[in-house]
Coordinates of C-alpha atoms and ligand atoms in Angstrom, one line a residue:
X6 CA -29.0 -3.3 15.6
X7 CA -27.8 0.5 15.6
X8 CA -24.2 0.8 16.7
X9 CA -23.3 3.7 18.5
X10 CA -19.8 5.1 16.8
X11 CA -18.8 7.1 19.9
X12 CA -18.7 4.2 22.0
X13 CA -16.1 2.2 19.6
X14 CA -12.8 3.1 21.4
X15 CA -14.7 1.6 24.6
X16 CA -14.1 -1.9 25.9
X17 CA -15.4 -4.1 28.9
X18 CA -13.0 -6.8 28.3
X19 CA -9.6 -7.5 29.2
X20 CA -7.0 -9.1 26.8
X21 CA -7.8 -12.8 26.5
X22 CA -11.3 -12.2 26.7
X23 CA -13.2 -11.4 23.4
X24 CA -16.5 -9.7 23.4
X25 CA -19.6 -11.5 21.7
X26 CA -20.0 -8.9 19.3
X27 CA -18.5 -5.6 17.7
X28 CA -18.8 -2.5 15.6
X29 CA -17.9 -3.4 12.0
X30 CA -17.8 -1.5 8.8
X31 CA -19.3 -4.3 6.6
X32 CA -19.8 -4.6 2.9
X33 CA -22.4 -7.1 1.5
X34 CA -22.9 -8.3 -2.2
X35 CA -26.3 -7.0 -2.3
X36 CA -25.3 -3.0 -1.6
X37 CA -22.0 -3.2 -3.6
X38 CA -21.9 0.4 -4.8
X39 CA -20.3 3.8 -4.3
X40 CA -18.5 3.5 -0.8
X41 CA -20.7 5.7 1.0
X42 CA -23.5 3.0 0.2
X43 CA -21.5 -0.2 0.4
X44 CA -19.9 0.3 3.8
X45 CA -22.5 -0.1 6.8
X46 CA -22.0 -0.1 10.2
X47 CA -22.9 -3.4 11.8
X48 CA -22.6 -5.4 15.2
X49 CA -21.2 -8.4 14.1
X50 CA -19.9 -11.7 15.8
X51 CA -16.5 -11.5 17.2
X52 CA -14.4 -14.7 15.4
X53 CA -12.4 -17.0 18.0
X54 CA -8.9 -17.4 16.7
X55 CA -8.1 -20.9 14.8
X56 CA -4.5 -22.4 14.9
X57 CA -1.8 -20.0 14.4
X58 CA -4.3 -16.9 14.3
X59 CA -4.5 -14.0 16.2
X60 CA -7.3 -11.6 17.3
X61 CA -6.0 -8.5 17.4
X62 CA -7.9 -5.2 19.0
X63 CA -7.6 -2.6 15.9
X64 CA -6.3 0.7 17.5
X65 CA -6.2 2.6 14.1
X66 CA -6.6 1.6 10.5
X67 CA -5.1 2.6 7.1
X68 CA -7.4 3.4 4.1
X69 CA -6.4 1.9 0.6
X70 CA -7.7 1.8 -2.7
X71 CA -8.0 -1.9 -2.6
X72 CA -11.5 -1.1 -0.3
X73 CA -12.7 1.6 -3.3
X74 CA -12.8 -1.8 -5.7
X75 CA -14.4 -4.0 -2.7
X76 CA -17.2 -1.4 -2.3
X77 CA -17.8 -1.1 -6.0
X78 CA -17.6 -4.8 -6.8
X79 CA -15.3 -4.3 -9.6
X80 CA -13.4 -5.3 -11.3
X81 CA -14.8 -8.4 -9.5
X82 CA -16.8 -9.1 -6.6
X83 CA -14.7 -10.1 -3.4
X84 CA -17.7 -12.4 -2.4
X85 CA -16.7 -15.1 -4.9
X86 CA -13.2 -16.0 -3.2
X87 CA -11.0 -16.0 -0.2
X88 CA -13.0 -16.7 2.9
X89 CA -16.2 -14.8 1.7
X90 CA -18.2 -17.8 0.5
X91 CA -17.9 -18.7 4.7
X92 CA -19.2 -15.6 6.3
X93 CA -21.1 -13.7 3.7
X94 CA -19.5 -10.4 4.3
X95 CA -16.9 -8.2 3.8
X96 CA -15.1 -6.5 6.2
X97 CA -12.2 -4.5 4.7
X98 CA -9.0 -2.8 5.8
X99 CA -5.6 -4.0 4.9
X100 CA -3.4 -2.1 7.0
X101 CA -3.7 -1.6 10.8
X102 CA -1.9 -0.9 14.5
X103 CA -3.4 -2.6 17.5
X104 CA -3.1 -5.2 20.4
X105 CA -2.9 -8.6 20.8
X106 CA -6.1 -9.6 22.5
X107 CA -6.4 -13.4 22.0
X108 CA -4.0 -16.1 20.5
X109 CA -5.0 -19.3 18.9
X110 CA -3.5 -22.7 19.3
X111 CA -0.2 -23.0 18.3
X112 CA 0.8 -19.3 18.4
X113 CA 3.9 -19.1 20.7
X114 CA 5.8 -15.9 19.8
X115 CA 2.9 -13.2 20.2
X116 CA 0.9 -12.9 23.7
X117 CA -1.8 -10.8 24.9
X118 CA -1.1 -7.1 25.2
X119 CA 1.7 -7.1 22.6
X120 CA 1.4 -4.0 20.6
X121 CA 1.7 -4.8 16.9
X122 CA 1.2 -3.8 13.3
X123 CA 0.0 -6.3 10.7
X124 CA 1.1 -7.0 7.0
X125 CA -1.5 -7.9 4.9
X126 CA 0.0 -11.0 3.3
X127 CA -1.9 -14.5 4.0
X128 CA -1.1 -17.7 3.0
X129 CA -1.4 -21.6 4.1
X130 CA 1.3 -22.9 6.1
X131 CA 0.7 -26.3 3.9
X132 CA 2.1 -24.8 0.8
X133 CA 5.1 -25.7 0.2
X134 CA 6.1 -22.2 -1.4
X135 CA 5.6 -20.8 1.6
X136 CA 8.8 -23.0 3.2
X137 CA 11.1 -22.8 0.3
X138 CA 10.2 -20.1 -2.5
X139 CA 8.2 -17.1 -1.1
X140 CA 4.7 -16.9 0.7
X141 CA 3.6 -14.2 -2.4
X142 CA 4.1 -17.3 -4.4
X143 CA 1.9 -20.0 -2.9
X144 CA -1.5 -20.9 -4.5
X145 CA -3.0 -19.9 -1.0
X146 CA -1.9 -16.5 -1.1
X147 CA -4.4 -13.8 -0.2
X148 CA -4.3 -10.2 0.4
X149 CA -5.9 -9.7 4.2
X150 CA -8.8 -7.3 4.3
X151 CA -9.6 -7.5 0.6
X152 CA -9.7 -10.8 -0.8
X153 CA -10.5 -12.1 2.7
X154 CA -12.9 -10.7 5.5
X155 CA -12.3 -10.1 8.9
X156 CA -10.0 -6.8 7.9
X157 CA -9.0 -3.8 10.1
X158 CA -12.3 -1.6 9.9
X159 CA -13.6 -3.0 13.1
X160 CA -12.9 -3.2 16.5
X161 CA -11.3 -6.6 16.3
X162 CA -9.6 -8.4 13.1
X163 CA -8.6 -12.0 12.9
X164 CA -5.2 -12.3 11.1
X165 CA -2.3 -15.2 10.5
X166 CA 0.3 -15.1 13.5
X167 CA 3.1 -14.6 10.7
X168 CA 1.4 -11.1 9.7
X169 CA 2.1 -9.9 13.2
X170 CA 5.3 -7.1 13.5
X171 CA 6.3 -5.4 16.4
X172 CA 4.7 -1.8 16.7
X173 CA 7.3 1.1 16.3
X174 CA 7.7 2.5 20.1
X175 CA 8.6 5.8 18.1
X176 CA 5.0 6.0 16.5
X177 CA 1.5 6.4 17.6
X178 CA -1.2 4.2 16.9
X179 CA -2.2 6.3 14.3
X180 CA 1.0 6.6 12.7
X181 CA 1.8 3.2 12.4
X182 CA -1.4 2.3 11.0
X183 CA -1.2 3.1 7.3
X184 CA 1.9 2.7 5.8
X185 CA 2.5 -1.4 5.8
X186 CA 0.7 -2.1 2.6
X187 CA 2.5 0.7 0.3
X188 CA 5.9 0.8 2.2
X189 CA 6.4 -2.9 2.3
X190 CA 5.5 -3.3 -1.6
X191 CA 8.0 -0.5 -2.2
X192 CA 10.6 -2.2 -0.4
X193 CA 10.4 -5.5 -2.1
X194 CA 10.4 -3.4 -5.4
X195 CA 13.7 -1.6 -4.9
X196 CA 15.6 -3.7 -2.0
X197 CA 14.6 -7.3 -3.4
X198 CA 13.6 -7.2 -6.6
X199 CA 16.2 -4.4 -8.0
X200 CA 18.8 -4.7 -5.3
X201 CA 19.1 -1.0 -4.9
X202 CA 22.9 -0.1 -3.9
X203 CA 24.4 3.2 -2.8
X204 CA 25.0 5.4 -5.8
X205 CA 22.1 3.8 -8.0
X206 CA 20.3 6.2 -10.0
X207 CA 16.4 5.9 -9.8
X208 CA 13.1 7.7 -11.8
X209 CA 10.1 7.3 -9.2
X210 CA 6.6 8.0 -10.8
X211 CA 3.7 9.3 -8.5
X212 CA 6.8 10.3 -6.3
X213 CA 4.4 12.0 -3.7
X214 CA 2.0 9.0 -3.9
X215 CA 1.4 6.5 -1.4
X216 CA 4.1 3.9 -2.7
X217 CA 6.3 7.1 -4.1
X218 CA 6.9 8.6 -0.8
X219 CA 8.4 5.6 0.6
X220 CA 10.5 4.6 -2.5
X221 CA 11.9 8.0 -2.4
X222 CA 12.9 7.8 1.4
X223 CA 13.9 4.2 0.6
X224 CA 16.8 5.8 -2.2
X225 CA 17.5 8.1 0.4
X226 CA 18.4 5.7 2.9
X227 CA 20.1 3.4 0.7
X228 CA 22.5 6.3 -0.8
X229 CA 21.0 5.7 -4.1
X230 CA 19.5 9.0 -5.9
X231 CA 16.1 9.6 -6.9
X232 CA 14.5 11.6 -9.2
X233 CA 10.6 11.9 -8.5
X234 CA 7.9 12.8 -11.2
X235 CA 4.8 14.6 -9.8
X236 CA 2.2 16.9 -10.9
X237 CA 2.4 20.0 -8.8
X238 CA 5.0 22.2 -7.5
X239 CA 3.7 21.4 -4.1
X240 CA 4.2 17.6 -4.3
X241 CA 7.7 18.5 -5.9
X242 CA 8.7 20.2 -2.8
X243 CA 7.6 17.4 -0.4
X244 CA 9.4 14.8 -3.0
X245 CA 12.3 16.8 -2.2
X246 CA 12.0 17.3 1.6
X247 CA 11.7 13.1 1.5
X248 CA 15.0 13.1 0.1
X249 CA 14.9 13.1 -3.8
X250 CA 17.6 15.0 -5.7
X251 CA 14.9 16.8 -7.6
X252 CA 11.6 16.4 -9.4
X253 CA 10.0 16.7 -12.6
X254 CA 6.4 18.1 -13.3
X255 CA 4.9 15.7 -15.6
X256 CA 2.6 18.4 -16.8
X257 CA 5.7 19.6 -18.9
X258 CA 5.7 16.6 -20.7
X259 CA 1.9 15.7 -21.3
X260 CA 2.4 14.9 -24.7
X261 CA 4.7 11.7 -23.9
X262 CA 1.7 9.8 -22.0
X263 CA 0.5 6.9 -24.0
X264 CA -3.2 6.9 -24.4
X265 CA -3.4 3.5 -26.6
X266 CA -4.6 3.5 -30.4
X267 CA -2.2 6.6 -31.4
X268 CA -1.8 7.0 -35.3
X269 CA 1.8 6.6 -36.4
X270 CA 2.1 10.4 -36.8
X271 CA 0.9 10.7 -33.0
X272 CA 3.1 7.8 -31.6
X273 CA 6.2 10.0 -33.5
X274 CA 5.0 13.1 -31.7
X275 CA 4.5 11.3 -28.5
X276 CA 7.9 9.6 -28.7
X277 CA 9.6 12.8 -29.4
X278 CA 8.1 14.0 -25.6
X279 CA 9.4 10.7 -23.9
X280 CA 13.0 11.5 -25.5
X281 CA 12.6 15.1 -24.2
X282 CA 11.6 13.5 -20.9
X283 CA 14.6 10.8 -20.9
X284 CA 17.0 13.8 -21.5
X285 CA 15.8 15.9 -18.6
X286 CA 15.8 12.8 -16.2
X287 CA 19.4 11.9 -17.4
X288 CA 20.1 15.9 -17.0
X289 CA 19.1 15.7 -13.2
X290 CA 20.7 12.5 -12.1
X291 CA 23.7 12.7 -14.5
X292 CA 23.3 9.5 -16.1
X293 CA 20.1 7.6 -17.2
X294 CA 18.1 5.8 -14.4
X295 CA 19.6 2.3 -13.7
X296 CA 15.8 1.2 -12.1
X297 CA 12.5 2.8 -13.0
X298 CA 10.1 2.4 -10.1
X299 CA 6.5 1.9 -12.1
X300 CA 3.2 1.6 -11.1
X301 CA 1.1 3.8 -13.5
X302 CA 1.2 1.3 -16.8
X303 CA -0.2 2.2 -19.8
X304 CA 0.4 6.0 -20.0
X305 CA 3.9 5.8 -18.4
X306 CA 5.2 2.3 -19.4
X307 CA 6.7 3.2 -23.1
X308 CA 8.7 6.0 -21.6
X309 CA 10.1 3.9 -18.6
X310 CA 11.4 1.4 -20.8
X311 CA 13.1 3.9 -22.9
X312 CA 14.6 6.0 -20.1
X313 CA 15.9 2.9 -18.0
X314 CA 19.7 2.6 -18.7
X315 CA 21.0 -0.4 -20.9
X316 CA 20.7 -3.6 -18.3
X317 CA 18.7 -1.4 -15.9
X318 CA 15.3 -2.6 -14.5
X319 CA 11.7 -1.4 -14.8
X320 CA 10.3 -2.9 -11.6
X321 CA 6.0 -2.6 -11.5
X322 CA 3.2 -3.6 -9.5
X323 CA 0.3 -1.6 -10.5
X324 CA -1.4 -0.1 -13.6
X325 CA -3.3 3.2 -12.5
X326 CA -3.6 4.4 -16.0
X327 CA -4.3 1.0 -17.8
X328 CA -3.2 -2.5 -17.5
X329 CA -2.7 -3.1 -21.4
X330 CA 0.7 -2.0 -22.0
X331 CA 2.3 -1.7 -25.2
X332 CA 6.2 -0.4 -25.9
X333 CA 8.7 -0.8 -28.4
X334 CA 10.2 -3.8 -27.7
X335 CA 13.6 -3.1 -29.5
X336 CA 14.6 -0.9 -26.6
X337 CA 14.2 -3.6 -24.3
X338 CA 16.1 -6.2 -26.1
X339 CA 18.9 -4.1 -28.1
X340 CA 19.8 -2.7 -24.5
X341 CA 19.1 -5.7 -22.3
X342 CA 16.9 -4.0 -20.2
X343 CA 14.5 -6.3 -17.6
X344 CA 10.7 -5.5 -16.8
X345 CA 10.1 -7.1 -13.2
X346 CA 6.9 -7.7 -11.7
X347 CA 6.3 -7.2 -8.1
X348 CA 3.4 -7.8 -5.7
X349 CA 3.0 -6.7 -2.2
X350 CA 6.0 -8.2 0.1
X351 CA 6.8 -11.7 2.2
X352 CA 6.8 -11.6 6.0
X353 CA 10.6 -11.1 6.3
X354 CA 10.8 -8.1 3.9
X355 CA 7.8 -6.5 6.0
X356 CA 9.9 -7.2 9.0
X357 CA 13.1 -6.0 7.7
X358 CA 11.3 -2.7 6.5
X359 CA 9.3 -2.2 9.7
X360 CA 12.9 -1.9 11.6
X361 CA 13.9 1.2 9.7
X362 CA 10.5 2.6 10.7
X363 CA 11.5 1.6 14.3
X364 CA 14.7 3.4 13.9
X365 CA 13.3 6.5 12.4
X366 CA 15.3 5.9 9.3
X367 CA 11.8 6.0 6.8
X368 CA 8.9 7.7 8.4
X369 CA 5.2 7.5 7.4
X370 CA 3.7 10.5 5.5
X371 CA 0.2 11.3 6.8
X372 CA -2.5 13.4 5.2
X373 CA -5.7 12.9 7.4
X374 CA -6.7 11.4 10.5
X375 CA -10.6 10.7 10.9
X376 CA -12.6 8.9 13.5
X377 CA -14.3 5.5 12.9
X378 CA -17.2 7.2 11.3
X379 CA -14.8 8.1 8.7
X380 CA -14.4 5.1 6.9
X381 CA -17.0 5.4 3.9
X382 CA -16.2 8.8 3.4
X383 CA -12.3 8.2 3.4
X384 CA -12.8 5.6 0.7
X385 CA -15.6 8.1 -1.2
X386 CA -12.7 10.7 -1.4
X387 CA -10.0 7.9 -2.8
X388 CA -12.8 6.9 -5.3
X389 CA -13.5 10.4 -6.5
X390 CA -9.7 11.3 -6.2
X391 CA -10.5 14.0 -3.5
X392 CA -7.9 12.7 -1.3
X393 CA -4.6 14.4 -1.0
X394 CA -2.6 11.7 0.6
X395 CA -2.6 8.5 3.2
X396 CA -5.6 8.7 5.2
X397 CA -6.0 6.9 8.9
X398 CA -8.8 5.8 10.7
X399 CA -8.7 5.8 14.5
X400 CA -10.6 2.9 16.0
X401 CA -9.8 2.2 19.6
X402 CA -7.5 5.3 19.9
X403 CA -8.6 8.4 21.1
X404 CA -6.4 10.9 19.9
X405 CA -3.4 11.2 17.2
X406 CA -0.8 11.2 19.6
X407 CA -2.2 8.0 21.7
X408 CA 0.5 5.1 21.5
X409 CA 3.8 6.7 21.0
X410 CA 6.0 5.9 23.9
X411 CA 9.6 6.7 22.8
X412 CA 10.9 9.8 21.3
X413 CA 11.3 9.8 17.5
X414 CA 10.8 11.6 14.2
X415 CA 7.2 10.7 14.0
X416 CA 5.1 11.0 10.5
X417 CA 5.8 13.9 8.2
X418 CA 2.4 15.4 7.7
X419 CA 1.7 16.4 4.3
X420 CA -0.8 18.3 2.5
X421 CA 0.0 16.7 -0.6
X422 CA 0.4 13.0 -1.6
X423 CA -2.0 11.2 -4.0
Ligands
LIG3 N1 0.8 -4.7 -6.3 C1 0.8 -4.5 -5.0 O1 1.1 -5.0 -4.0 C2 0.4 -2.8 -5.0 C3 0.5 -2.3 -3.7 C4 0.0 -0.9 -3.6 C5 -0.4 -0.3 -4.5 N2 -0.5 -0.8 -5.8 C6 -0.9 -0.1 -6.9 O2 0.1 0.9 -7.5 C7 -0.8 2.1 -7.8 C8 -0.3 3.2 -6.8 O3 -0.9 3.2 -5.6 P1 -0.4 4.3 -4.3 O4 -0.8 3.7 -3.4 O5 0.9 4.8 -5.0 O6 -1.6 5.4 -5.6 P2 -1.7 7.1 -5.2 O7 -1.5 7.4 -3.7 O8 -3.0 7.2 -5.5 O9 -0.4 7.4 -5.9 C9 -0.1 7.4 -7.6 C10 0.6 8.5 -7.8 O10 0.7 8.2 -9.6 C11 0.8 9.3 -10.3 N3 -0.4 8.9 -11.2 C12 -1.4 8.7 -11.5 N4 -2.0 8.9 -12.6 C13 -1.0 9.0 -13.5 C14 -0.7 9.2 -14.8 N5 -1.7 8.8 -15.7 N6 0.5 9.2 -15.3 C15 1.1 9.9 -14.3 N7 1.2 9.7 -12.9 C16 0.2 9.3 -12.8 C17 -0.3 10.1 -9.4 O11 0.9 11.2 -8.9 P3 0.9 12.6 -9.8 O12 -0.1 13.2 -10.2 O13 1.9 13.7 -8.7 O14 1.7 12.5 -10.8 C18 -0.8 9.6 -8.2 O15 -0.3 10.4 -7.1 C19 -2.2 1.9 -7.8 O16 -2.7 1.2 -9.0 C20 -2.3 0.5 -6.7 O17 -3.5 -0.4 -6.8 C21 -0.2 -2.0 -5.9

């Protein structure tokens, strides 16, 4: 059935009552491929909330790279896991702001009408890890809107009650819709995994990117000194504006990037460049970094291990340039350095990080706002690397400023970022 996109912000039901159907951008297994083909607008039945679940009316949604992978069906199709076999469709979207519309049995903390943002970690309450170790360690752990369906690119989304966080009043629907996934990941990496302290020196790769803009701000807020690596002067200026001591343009050290399969002579030349880079970092920070914030992977990892201070930490949550990492391990053991893997965040970390947003100590960084019709194109832009920063999608919201009910710094609008 054809869906009228211009009607998506309008509802004829009050909180507590769900309509039978909703508009949603849906991926189906038979059309996995380019995002502009894979995402199709469909009229879909609105799910009922199960026990400890909540249906949220989506006001705005954030775009992340994970649903580019969901479109492509690569490296694996999402249809093999999570709740996809049960429903047979994928509604993506792992970031959102919205209004609690209907609560399921057992939910006591949230009520219809509450304004919320949503963190993207789901886990079963029955897994013991949730109650004593960390929900991220639970066998049932999944990323909502990627490993599960009922994500945020629809008029309504179905989430676990523990995913809800109070929407910062100083931010609009749009501004609060697109920071969760990257910001909460950066928060866990620095604050909990690396015990970031005032006076620490930190090297941040991709400092104007989705994770980087928050890593830089967290360092500033904690009283740590950050140097950001970027690929243009424009991005460098943004990073300085966010609180970095200075930036390094990685194009000046292009030779340090590990491609894999280098000959001994090529590796020697590459390592020389890494040394020059480490010297530059030390020059800016006054010492080698206590922490290196990694997500680039293969290209930069040997340099990260070499550059971090003895007894320092390389914390890594991704591998954009390739996930098979190799490096000279002597620099690790002789200098007693640590490598720490990190993945998203638990609900408590999300809540703490979100409070900093509400206090205006950390700000979202937004590049573009698009209407609901923009979902496929936004993902296509990411896929083709035509984006320059974070994209938010208006769903229930009709303007960029709607939803802001208190004064505050709001989001930083940036023409750069990715
Ligand atoms: N595990 C998790 O929970 C989690 C959460 C969020 C993201 N991630 C992963 O982390 C990675 C980054 O995410 P993001 O949202 O920050 O992406 P992003 O917005 O695209 O930013 C990444 C930045 O890394 C830099 N970069 C890319 N390729 C590089 C290379 N070969 N060498 C050096 N720098 C390079 C780029 O900045 P410059 O060009 O300016 O250097 C780019 O802006 C992705 O792989 C993502 O999947 C993981």
